[in-house]
mmCIF file of C-alpha atoms and ligand atoms in Angstrom:
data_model
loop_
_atom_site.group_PDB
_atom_site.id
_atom_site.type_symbol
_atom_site.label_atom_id
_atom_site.label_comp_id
_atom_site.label_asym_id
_atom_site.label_seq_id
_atom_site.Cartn_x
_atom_site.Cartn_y
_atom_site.Cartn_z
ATOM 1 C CA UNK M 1292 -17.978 55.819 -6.091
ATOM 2 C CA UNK M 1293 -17.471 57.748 -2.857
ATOM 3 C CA UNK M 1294 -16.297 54.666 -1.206
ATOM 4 C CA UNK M 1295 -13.146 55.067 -3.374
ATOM 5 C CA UNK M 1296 -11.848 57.217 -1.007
ATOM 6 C CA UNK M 1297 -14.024 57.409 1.776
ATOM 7 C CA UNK M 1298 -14.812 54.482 4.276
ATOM 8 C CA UNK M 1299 -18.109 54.820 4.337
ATOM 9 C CA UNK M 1300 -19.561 52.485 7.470
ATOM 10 C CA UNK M 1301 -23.447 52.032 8.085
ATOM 11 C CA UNK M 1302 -24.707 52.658 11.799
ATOM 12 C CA UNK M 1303 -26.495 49.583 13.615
ATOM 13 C CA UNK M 1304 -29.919 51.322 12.492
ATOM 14 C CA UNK M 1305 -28.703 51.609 8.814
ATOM 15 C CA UNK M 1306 -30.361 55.066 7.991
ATOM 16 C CA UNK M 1307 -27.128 56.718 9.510
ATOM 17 C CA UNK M 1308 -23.542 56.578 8.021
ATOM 18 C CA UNK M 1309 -20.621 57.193 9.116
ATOM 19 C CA UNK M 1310 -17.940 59.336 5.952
ATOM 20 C CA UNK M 1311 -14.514 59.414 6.856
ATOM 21 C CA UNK M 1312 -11.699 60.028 4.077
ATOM 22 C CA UNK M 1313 -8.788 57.778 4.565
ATOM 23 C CA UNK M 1314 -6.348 60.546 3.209
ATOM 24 C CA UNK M 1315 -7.655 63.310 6.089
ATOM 25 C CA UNK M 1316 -4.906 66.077 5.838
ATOM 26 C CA UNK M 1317 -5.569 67.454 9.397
ATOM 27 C CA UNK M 1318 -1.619 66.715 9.641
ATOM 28 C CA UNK M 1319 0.399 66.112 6.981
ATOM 29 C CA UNK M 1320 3.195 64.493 9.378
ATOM 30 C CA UNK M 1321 0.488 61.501 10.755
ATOM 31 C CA UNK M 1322 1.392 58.565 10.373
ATOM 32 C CA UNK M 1323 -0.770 56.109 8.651
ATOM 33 C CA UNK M 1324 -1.284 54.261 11.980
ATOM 34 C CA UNK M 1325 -2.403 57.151 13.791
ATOM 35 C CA UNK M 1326 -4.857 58.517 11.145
ATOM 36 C CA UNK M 1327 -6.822 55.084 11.012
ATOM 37 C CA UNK M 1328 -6.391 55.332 14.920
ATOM 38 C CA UNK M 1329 -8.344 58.541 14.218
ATOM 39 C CA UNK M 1330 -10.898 57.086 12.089
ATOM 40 C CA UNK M 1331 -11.390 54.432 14.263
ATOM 41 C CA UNK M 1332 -12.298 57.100 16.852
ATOM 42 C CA UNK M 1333 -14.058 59.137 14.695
ATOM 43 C CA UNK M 1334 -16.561 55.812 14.130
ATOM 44 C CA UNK M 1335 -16.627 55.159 18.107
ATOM 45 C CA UNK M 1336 -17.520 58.850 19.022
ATOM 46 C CA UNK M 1337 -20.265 59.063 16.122
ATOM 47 C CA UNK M 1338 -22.217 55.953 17.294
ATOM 48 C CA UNK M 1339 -22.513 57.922 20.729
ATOM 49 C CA UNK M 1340 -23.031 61.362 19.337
ATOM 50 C CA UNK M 1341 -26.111 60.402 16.857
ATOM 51 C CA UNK M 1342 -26.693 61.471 13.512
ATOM 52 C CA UNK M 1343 -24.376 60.964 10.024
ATOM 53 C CA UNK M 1344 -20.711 61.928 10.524
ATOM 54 C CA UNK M 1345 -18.654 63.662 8.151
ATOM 55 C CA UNK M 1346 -14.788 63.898 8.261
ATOM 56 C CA UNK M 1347 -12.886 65.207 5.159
ATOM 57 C CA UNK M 1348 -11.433 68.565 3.664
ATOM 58 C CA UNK M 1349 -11.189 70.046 7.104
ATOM 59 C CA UNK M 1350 -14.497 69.424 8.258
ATOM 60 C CA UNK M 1351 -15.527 66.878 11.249
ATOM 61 C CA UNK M 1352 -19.430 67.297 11.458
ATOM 62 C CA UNK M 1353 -21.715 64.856 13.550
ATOM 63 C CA UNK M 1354 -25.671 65.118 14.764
ATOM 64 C CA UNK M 1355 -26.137 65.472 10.401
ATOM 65 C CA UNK M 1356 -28.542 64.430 8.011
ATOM 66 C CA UNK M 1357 -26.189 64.237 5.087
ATOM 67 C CA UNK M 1358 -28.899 64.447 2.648
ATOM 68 C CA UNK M 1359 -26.464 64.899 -0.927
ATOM 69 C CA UNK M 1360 -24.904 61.628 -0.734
ATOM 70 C CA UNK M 1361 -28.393 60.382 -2.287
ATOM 71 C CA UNK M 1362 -28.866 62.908 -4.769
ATOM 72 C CA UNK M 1363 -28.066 60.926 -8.009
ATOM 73 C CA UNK M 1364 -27.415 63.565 -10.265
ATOM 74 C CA UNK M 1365 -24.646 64.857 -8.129
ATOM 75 C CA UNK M 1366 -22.980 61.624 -7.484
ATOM 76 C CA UNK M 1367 -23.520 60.250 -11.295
ATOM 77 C CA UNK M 1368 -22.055 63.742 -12.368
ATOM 78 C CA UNK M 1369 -18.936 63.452 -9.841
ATOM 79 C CA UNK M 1370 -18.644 60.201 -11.547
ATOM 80 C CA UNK M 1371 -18.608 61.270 -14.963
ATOM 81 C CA UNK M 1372 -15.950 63.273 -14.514
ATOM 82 C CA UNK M 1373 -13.966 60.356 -13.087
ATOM 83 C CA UNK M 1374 -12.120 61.845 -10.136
ATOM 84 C CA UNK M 1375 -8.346 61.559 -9.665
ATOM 85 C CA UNK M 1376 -6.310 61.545 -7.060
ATOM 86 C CA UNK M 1377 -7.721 63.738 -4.018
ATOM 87 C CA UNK M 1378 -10.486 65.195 -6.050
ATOM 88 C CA UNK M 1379 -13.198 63.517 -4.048
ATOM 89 C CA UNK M 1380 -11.838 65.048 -1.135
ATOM 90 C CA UNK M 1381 -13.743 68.076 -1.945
ATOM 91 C CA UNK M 1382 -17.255 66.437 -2.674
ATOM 92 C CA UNK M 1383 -19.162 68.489 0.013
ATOM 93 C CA UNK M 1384 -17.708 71.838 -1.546
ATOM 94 C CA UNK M 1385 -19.138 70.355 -5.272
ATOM 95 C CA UNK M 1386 -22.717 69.787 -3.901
ATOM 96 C CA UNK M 1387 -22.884 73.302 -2.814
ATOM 97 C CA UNK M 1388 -21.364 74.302 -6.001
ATOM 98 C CA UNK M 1389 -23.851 72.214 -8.244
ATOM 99 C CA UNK M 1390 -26.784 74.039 -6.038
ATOM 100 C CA UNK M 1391 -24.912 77.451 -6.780
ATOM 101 C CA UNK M 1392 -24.741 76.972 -10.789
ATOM 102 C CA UNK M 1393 -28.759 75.266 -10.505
ATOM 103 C CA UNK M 1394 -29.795 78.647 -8.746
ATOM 104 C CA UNK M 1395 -28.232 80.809 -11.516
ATOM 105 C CA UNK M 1396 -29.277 78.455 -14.327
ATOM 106 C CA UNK M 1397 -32.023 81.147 -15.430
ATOM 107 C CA UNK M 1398 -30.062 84.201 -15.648
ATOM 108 C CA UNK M 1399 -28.749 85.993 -17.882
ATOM 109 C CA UNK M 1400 -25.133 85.121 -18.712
ATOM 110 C CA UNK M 1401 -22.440 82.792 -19.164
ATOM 111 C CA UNK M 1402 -20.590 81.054 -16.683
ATOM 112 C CA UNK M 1403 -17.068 81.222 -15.835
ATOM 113 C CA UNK M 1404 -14.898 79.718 -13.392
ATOM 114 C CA UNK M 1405 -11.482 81.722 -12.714
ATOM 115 C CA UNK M 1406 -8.889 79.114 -12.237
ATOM 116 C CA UNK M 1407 -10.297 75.473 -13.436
ATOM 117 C CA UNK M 1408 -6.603 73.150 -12.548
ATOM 118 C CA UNK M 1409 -7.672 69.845 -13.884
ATOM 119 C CA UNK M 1410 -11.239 71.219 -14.309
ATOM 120 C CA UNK M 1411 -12.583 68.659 -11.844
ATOM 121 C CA UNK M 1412 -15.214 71.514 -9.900
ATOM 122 C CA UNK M 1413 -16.497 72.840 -13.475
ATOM 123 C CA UNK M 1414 -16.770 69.826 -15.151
ATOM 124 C CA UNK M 1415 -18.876 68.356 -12.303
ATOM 125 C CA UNK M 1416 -21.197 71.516 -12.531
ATOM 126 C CA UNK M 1417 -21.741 71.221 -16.358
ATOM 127 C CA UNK M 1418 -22.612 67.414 -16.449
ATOM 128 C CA UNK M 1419 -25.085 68.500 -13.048
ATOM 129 C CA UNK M 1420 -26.769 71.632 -15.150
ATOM 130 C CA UNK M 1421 -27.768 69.280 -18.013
ATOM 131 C CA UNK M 1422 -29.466 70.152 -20.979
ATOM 132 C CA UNK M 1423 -30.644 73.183 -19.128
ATOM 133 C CA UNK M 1424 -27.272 74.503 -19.415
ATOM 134 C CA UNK M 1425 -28.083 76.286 -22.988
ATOM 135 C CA UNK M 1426 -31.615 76.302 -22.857
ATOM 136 C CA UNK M 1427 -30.977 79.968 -23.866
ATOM 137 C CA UNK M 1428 -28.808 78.991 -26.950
ATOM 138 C CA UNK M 1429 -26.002 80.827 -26.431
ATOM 139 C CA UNK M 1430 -24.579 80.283 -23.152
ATOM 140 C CA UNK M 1431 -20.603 79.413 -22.746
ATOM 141 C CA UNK M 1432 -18.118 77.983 -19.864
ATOM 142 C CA UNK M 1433 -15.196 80.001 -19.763
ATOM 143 C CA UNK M 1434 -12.602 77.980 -17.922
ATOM 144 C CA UNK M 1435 -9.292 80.396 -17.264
ATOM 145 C CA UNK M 1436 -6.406 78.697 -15.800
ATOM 146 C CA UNK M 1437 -2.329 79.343 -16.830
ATOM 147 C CA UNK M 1438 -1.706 75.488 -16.293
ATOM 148 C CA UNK M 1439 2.008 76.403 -14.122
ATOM 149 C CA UNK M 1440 2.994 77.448 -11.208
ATOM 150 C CA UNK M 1441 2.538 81.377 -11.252
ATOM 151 C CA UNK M 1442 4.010 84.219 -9.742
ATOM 152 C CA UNK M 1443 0.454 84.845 -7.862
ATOM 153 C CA UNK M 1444 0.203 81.694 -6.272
ATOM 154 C CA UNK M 1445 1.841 82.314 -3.118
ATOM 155 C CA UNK M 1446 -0.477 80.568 -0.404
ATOM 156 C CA UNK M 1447 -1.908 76.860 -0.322
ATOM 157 C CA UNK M 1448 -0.506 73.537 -1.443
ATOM 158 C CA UNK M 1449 1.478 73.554 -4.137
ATOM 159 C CA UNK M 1450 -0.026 72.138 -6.889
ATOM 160 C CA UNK M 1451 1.653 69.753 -10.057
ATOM 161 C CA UNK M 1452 0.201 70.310 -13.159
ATOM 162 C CA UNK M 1453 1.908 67.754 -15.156
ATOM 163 C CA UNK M 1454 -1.237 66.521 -16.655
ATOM 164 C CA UNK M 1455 -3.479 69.481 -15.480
ATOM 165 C CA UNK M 1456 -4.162 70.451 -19.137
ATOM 166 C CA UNK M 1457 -4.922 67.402 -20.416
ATOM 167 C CA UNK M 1458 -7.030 66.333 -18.269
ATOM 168 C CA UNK M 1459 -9.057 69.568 -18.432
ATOM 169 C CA UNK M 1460 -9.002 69.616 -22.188
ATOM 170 C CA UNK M 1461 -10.446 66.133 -22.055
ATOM 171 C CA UNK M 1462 -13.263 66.710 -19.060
ATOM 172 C CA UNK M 1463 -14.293 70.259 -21.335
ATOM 173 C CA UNK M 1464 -14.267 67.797 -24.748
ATOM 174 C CA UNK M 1465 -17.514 66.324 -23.735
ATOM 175 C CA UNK M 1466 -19.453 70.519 -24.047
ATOM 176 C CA UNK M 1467 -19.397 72.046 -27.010
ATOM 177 C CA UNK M 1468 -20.368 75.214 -24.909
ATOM 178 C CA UNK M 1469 -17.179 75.035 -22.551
ATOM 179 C CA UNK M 1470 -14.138 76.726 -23.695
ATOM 180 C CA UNK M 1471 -10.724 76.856 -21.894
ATOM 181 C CA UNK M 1472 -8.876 80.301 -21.730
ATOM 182 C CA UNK M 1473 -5.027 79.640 -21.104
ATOM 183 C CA UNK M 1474 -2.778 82.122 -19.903
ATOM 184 C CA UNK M 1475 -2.310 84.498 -16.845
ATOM 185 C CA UNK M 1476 -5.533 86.104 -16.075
ATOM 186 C CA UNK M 1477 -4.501 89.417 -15.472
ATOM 187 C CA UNK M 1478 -3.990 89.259 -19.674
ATOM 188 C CA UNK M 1479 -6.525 86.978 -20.708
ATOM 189 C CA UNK M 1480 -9.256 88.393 -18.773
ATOM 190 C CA UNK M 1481 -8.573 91.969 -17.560
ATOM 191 C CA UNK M 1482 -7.148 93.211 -20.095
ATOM 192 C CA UNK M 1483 -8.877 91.477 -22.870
ATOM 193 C CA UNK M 1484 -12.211 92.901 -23.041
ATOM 194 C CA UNK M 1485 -13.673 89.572 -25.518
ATOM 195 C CA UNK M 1486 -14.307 87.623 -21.939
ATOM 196 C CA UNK M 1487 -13.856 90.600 -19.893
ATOM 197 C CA UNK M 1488 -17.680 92.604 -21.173
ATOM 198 C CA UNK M 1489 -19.641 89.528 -21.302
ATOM 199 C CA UNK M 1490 -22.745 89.181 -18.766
ATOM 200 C CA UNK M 1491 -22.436 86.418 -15.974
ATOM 201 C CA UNK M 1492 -24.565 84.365 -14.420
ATOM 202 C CA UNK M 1493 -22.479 82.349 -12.586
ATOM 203 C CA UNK M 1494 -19.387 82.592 -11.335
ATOM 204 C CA UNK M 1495 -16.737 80.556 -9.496
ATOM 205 C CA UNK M 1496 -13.427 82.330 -8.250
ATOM 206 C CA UNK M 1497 -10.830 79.546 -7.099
ATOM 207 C CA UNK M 1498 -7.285 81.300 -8.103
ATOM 208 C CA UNK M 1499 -5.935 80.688 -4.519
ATOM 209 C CA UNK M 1500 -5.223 84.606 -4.825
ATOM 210 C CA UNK M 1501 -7.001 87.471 -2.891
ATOM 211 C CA UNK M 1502 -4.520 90.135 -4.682
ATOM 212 C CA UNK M 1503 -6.062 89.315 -8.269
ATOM 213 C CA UNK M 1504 -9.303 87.914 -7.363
ATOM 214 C CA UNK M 1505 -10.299 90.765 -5.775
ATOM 215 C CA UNK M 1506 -9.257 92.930 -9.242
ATOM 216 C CA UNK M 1507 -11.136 90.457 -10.904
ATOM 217 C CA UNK M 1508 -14.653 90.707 -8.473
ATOM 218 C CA UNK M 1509 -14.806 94.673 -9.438
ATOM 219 C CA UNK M 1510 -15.027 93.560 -13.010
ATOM 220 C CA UNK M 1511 -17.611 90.803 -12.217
ATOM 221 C CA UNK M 1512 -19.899 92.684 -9.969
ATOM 222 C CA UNK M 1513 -20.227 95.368 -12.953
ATOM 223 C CA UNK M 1514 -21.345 92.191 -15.006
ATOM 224 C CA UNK M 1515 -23.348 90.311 -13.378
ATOM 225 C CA UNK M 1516 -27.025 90.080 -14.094
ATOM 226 C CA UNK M 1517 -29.840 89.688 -11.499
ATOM 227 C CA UNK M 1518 -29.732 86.503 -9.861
ATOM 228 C CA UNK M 1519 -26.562 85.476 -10.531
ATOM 229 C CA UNK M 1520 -24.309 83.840 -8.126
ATOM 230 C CA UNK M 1521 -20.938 83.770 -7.615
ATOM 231 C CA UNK M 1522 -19.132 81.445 -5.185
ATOM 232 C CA UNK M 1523 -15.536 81.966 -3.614
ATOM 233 C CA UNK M 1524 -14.053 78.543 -3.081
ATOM 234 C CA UNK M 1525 -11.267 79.974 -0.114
ATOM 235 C CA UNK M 1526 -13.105 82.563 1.311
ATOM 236 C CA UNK M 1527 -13.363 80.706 4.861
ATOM 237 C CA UNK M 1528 -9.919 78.426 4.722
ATOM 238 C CA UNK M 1529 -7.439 79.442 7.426
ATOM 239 C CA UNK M 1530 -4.448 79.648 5.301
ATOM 240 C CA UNK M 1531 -6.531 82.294 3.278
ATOM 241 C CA UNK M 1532 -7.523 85.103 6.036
ATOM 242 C CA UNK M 1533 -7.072 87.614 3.677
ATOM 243 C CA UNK M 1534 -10.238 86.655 1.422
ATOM 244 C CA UNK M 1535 -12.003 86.655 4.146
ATOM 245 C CA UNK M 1536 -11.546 90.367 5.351
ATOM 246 C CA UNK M 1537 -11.093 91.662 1.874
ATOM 247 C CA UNK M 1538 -14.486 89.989 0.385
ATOM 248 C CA UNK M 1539 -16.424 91.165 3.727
ATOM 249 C CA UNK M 1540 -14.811 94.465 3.743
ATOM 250 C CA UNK M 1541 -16.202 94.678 -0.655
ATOM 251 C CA UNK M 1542 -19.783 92.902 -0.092
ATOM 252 C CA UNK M 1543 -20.617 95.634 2.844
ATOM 253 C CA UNK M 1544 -19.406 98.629 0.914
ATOM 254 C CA UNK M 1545 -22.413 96.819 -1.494
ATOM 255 C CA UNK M 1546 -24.560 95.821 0.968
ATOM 256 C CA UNK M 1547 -24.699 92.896 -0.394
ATOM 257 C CA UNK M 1548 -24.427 89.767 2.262
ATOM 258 C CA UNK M 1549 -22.056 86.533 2.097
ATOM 259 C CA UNK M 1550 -23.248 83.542 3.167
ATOM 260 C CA UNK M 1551 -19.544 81.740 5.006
ATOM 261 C CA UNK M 1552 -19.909 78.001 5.232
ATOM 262 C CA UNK M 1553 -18.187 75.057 6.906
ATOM 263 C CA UNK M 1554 -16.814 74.016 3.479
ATOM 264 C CA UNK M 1555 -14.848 77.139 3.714
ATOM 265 C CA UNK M 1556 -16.516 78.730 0.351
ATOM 266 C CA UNK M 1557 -18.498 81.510 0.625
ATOM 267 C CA UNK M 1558 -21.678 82.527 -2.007
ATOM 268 C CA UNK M 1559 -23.364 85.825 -3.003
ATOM 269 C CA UNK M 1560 -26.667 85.786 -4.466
ATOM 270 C CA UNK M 1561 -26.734 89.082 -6.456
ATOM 271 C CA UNK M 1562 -30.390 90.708 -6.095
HETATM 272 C C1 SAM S 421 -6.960 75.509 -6.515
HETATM 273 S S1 SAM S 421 -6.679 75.477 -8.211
HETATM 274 C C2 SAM S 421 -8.294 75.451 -8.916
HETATM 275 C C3 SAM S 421 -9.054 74.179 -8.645
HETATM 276 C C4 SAM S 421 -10.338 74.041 -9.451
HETATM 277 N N1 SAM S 421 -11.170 75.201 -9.376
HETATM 278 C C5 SAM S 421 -11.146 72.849 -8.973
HETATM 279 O O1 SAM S 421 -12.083 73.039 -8.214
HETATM 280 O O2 SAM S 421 -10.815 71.721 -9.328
HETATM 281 C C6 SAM S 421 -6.123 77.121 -8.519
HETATM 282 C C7 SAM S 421 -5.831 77.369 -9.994
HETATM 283 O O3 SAM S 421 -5.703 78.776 -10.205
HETATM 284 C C8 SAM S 421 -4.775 78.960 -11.245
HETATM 285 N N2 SAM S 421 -4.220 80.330 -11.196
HETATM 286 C C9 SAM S 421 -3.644 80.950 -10.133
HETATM 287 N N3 SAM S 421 -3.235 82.195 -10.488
HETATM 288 C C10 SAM S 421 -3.556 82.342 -11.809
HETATM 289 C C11 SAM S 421 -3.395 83.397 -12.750
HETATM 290 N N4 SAM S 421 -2.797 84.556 -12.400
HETATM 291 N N5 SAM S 421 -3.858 83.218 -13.990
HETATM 292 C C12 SAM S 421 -4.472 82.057 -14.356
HETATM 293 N N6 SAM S 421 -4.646 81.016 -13.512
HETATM 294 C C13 SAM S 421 -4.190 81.150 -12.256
HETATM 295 C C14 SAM S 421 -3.708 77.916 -10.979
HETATM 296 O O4 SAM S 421 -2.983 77.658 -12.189
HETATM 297 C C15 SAM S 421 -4.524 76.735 -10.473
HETATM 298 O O5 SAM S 421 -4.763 75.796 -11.485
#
């Protein structure tokens, strides 16, 4: 399934691979020649450097052991969810999202993700936690997104959300337990206190928006039970710099560390 938007070569000693996304947005203005140019050289350098290679959503890694590509849950859940267009793209950023919601799985809380789109990350998460999802019972998937362009999305690619609703809708028909909030967040879950005082166990923040996420963290961090974990898909993504002060600047007045990785997300483990 990766290969539908990866080219995906095998080394000469066949334990080692090669994963290089055709659509690599390192600049927009390439030309097609240029970027399989790229690839090309990508491949040539990789067979020298050692290792499996990586080269998509801003990363180019080499000298790896890309051990996720053969965890079949992962991949059977990406493909459940039947990616569309560039959704693959952020595959490396899912696995460490999957792990996130796996380590949280046994505490106390529901699990939210603040700003699902097309619900591609979520949806990926719920088919990976199983059945042990609601071992407790009880446990819901709040999905909050306003489905249009809003007045707080000022950084980052602009997205189209023609079908951004539907799709969700349909990837969040397959849970009973998942239930999409629509509207602004600053209504729906600030000020409404029905989501707003539950417990959480897990949370994902991926509004593209330090100004409200970071109103929305102080109301987290006063929920959020022991062992929960909360990721923060742009803390480390260049045309974000602001998450990345404003989170470090929040976590030390906690003492509480972030853990910045080469996907760009960030995750805090709450003791
Ligand atoms: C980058 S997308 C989320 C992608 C999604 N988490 C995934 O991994 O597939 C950011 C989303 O945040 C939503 N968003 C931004 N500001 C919002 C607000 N004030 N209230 C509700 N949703 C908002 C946008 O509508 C958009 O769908």
């Amino acid at each position: 399934m990766l290969e539908d938007d990866f080219i995906i070569q095998r080394k000469p000693d066949k334990k080692r691979s090669i994963l290089a996304r055709v659509q690599n947005t390192w600049r927009k203005d390439l030309p097609g020649k240029l970027n399989q140019k790229l690839i090309q050289m990508i491949g040539l350098l990789s067979m020298k450097l050692g290792g499996d290679t990586y080269a998509s959503d801003g990363m180019l890694l080499w000298g790896r052991e890309i051990g996720w590509i053969e965890d079949h849950i992962l991949i059977k859940s990406i493909s459940k969810v039947k990616p569309v267009k560039n959704e693959l793209r952020i595959c490396w950023r899912t696995h460490v999202l999957c792990w996130a919601a796996k380590q949280a799985i046994n505490s106390e809380g529901d699990f939210f993700e603040f700003g699902c789109f097309k619900g591609f990350s979520a949806a990926v998460v719920r088919h990976y936690c199983g059945s042990e999802f609601n071992k407790q019972g009880s446990r819901n998937y709040f999905w909050f997104d306003l489905f249009q362009t809003s007045d707080t999305q000022k950084i980052g690619n602009p997205l189209d959300f023609c079908d951004a609703e539907s799709i969700a809708i349909s990837r969040a028909s397959l849970f009973e337990d998942i239930k999409i909030i629509k509207g602004d967040i600053r209504e729906t879950y600030l000020n409404n206190n029905l989501y707003s005082d539950k417990k959480i166990a897990f949370a994902h923040f991926d509004l593209n928006n330090i100004d409200v996420e970071i109103q929305i963290i102080d109301y987290v961090m006063q929920r959020v039970t022991s062992g929960s974990v909360i990721v923060f898909d742009d803390f480390a993504m260049s045309p974000f710099s602001k998450q990345n002060r404003e989170y470090y600047k929040f976590f030390r007045k906690l003492s509480i560390p972030i853990l910045e990785l080469p996907t760009g997300q960030g995750v805090v483990i709450i003791p």
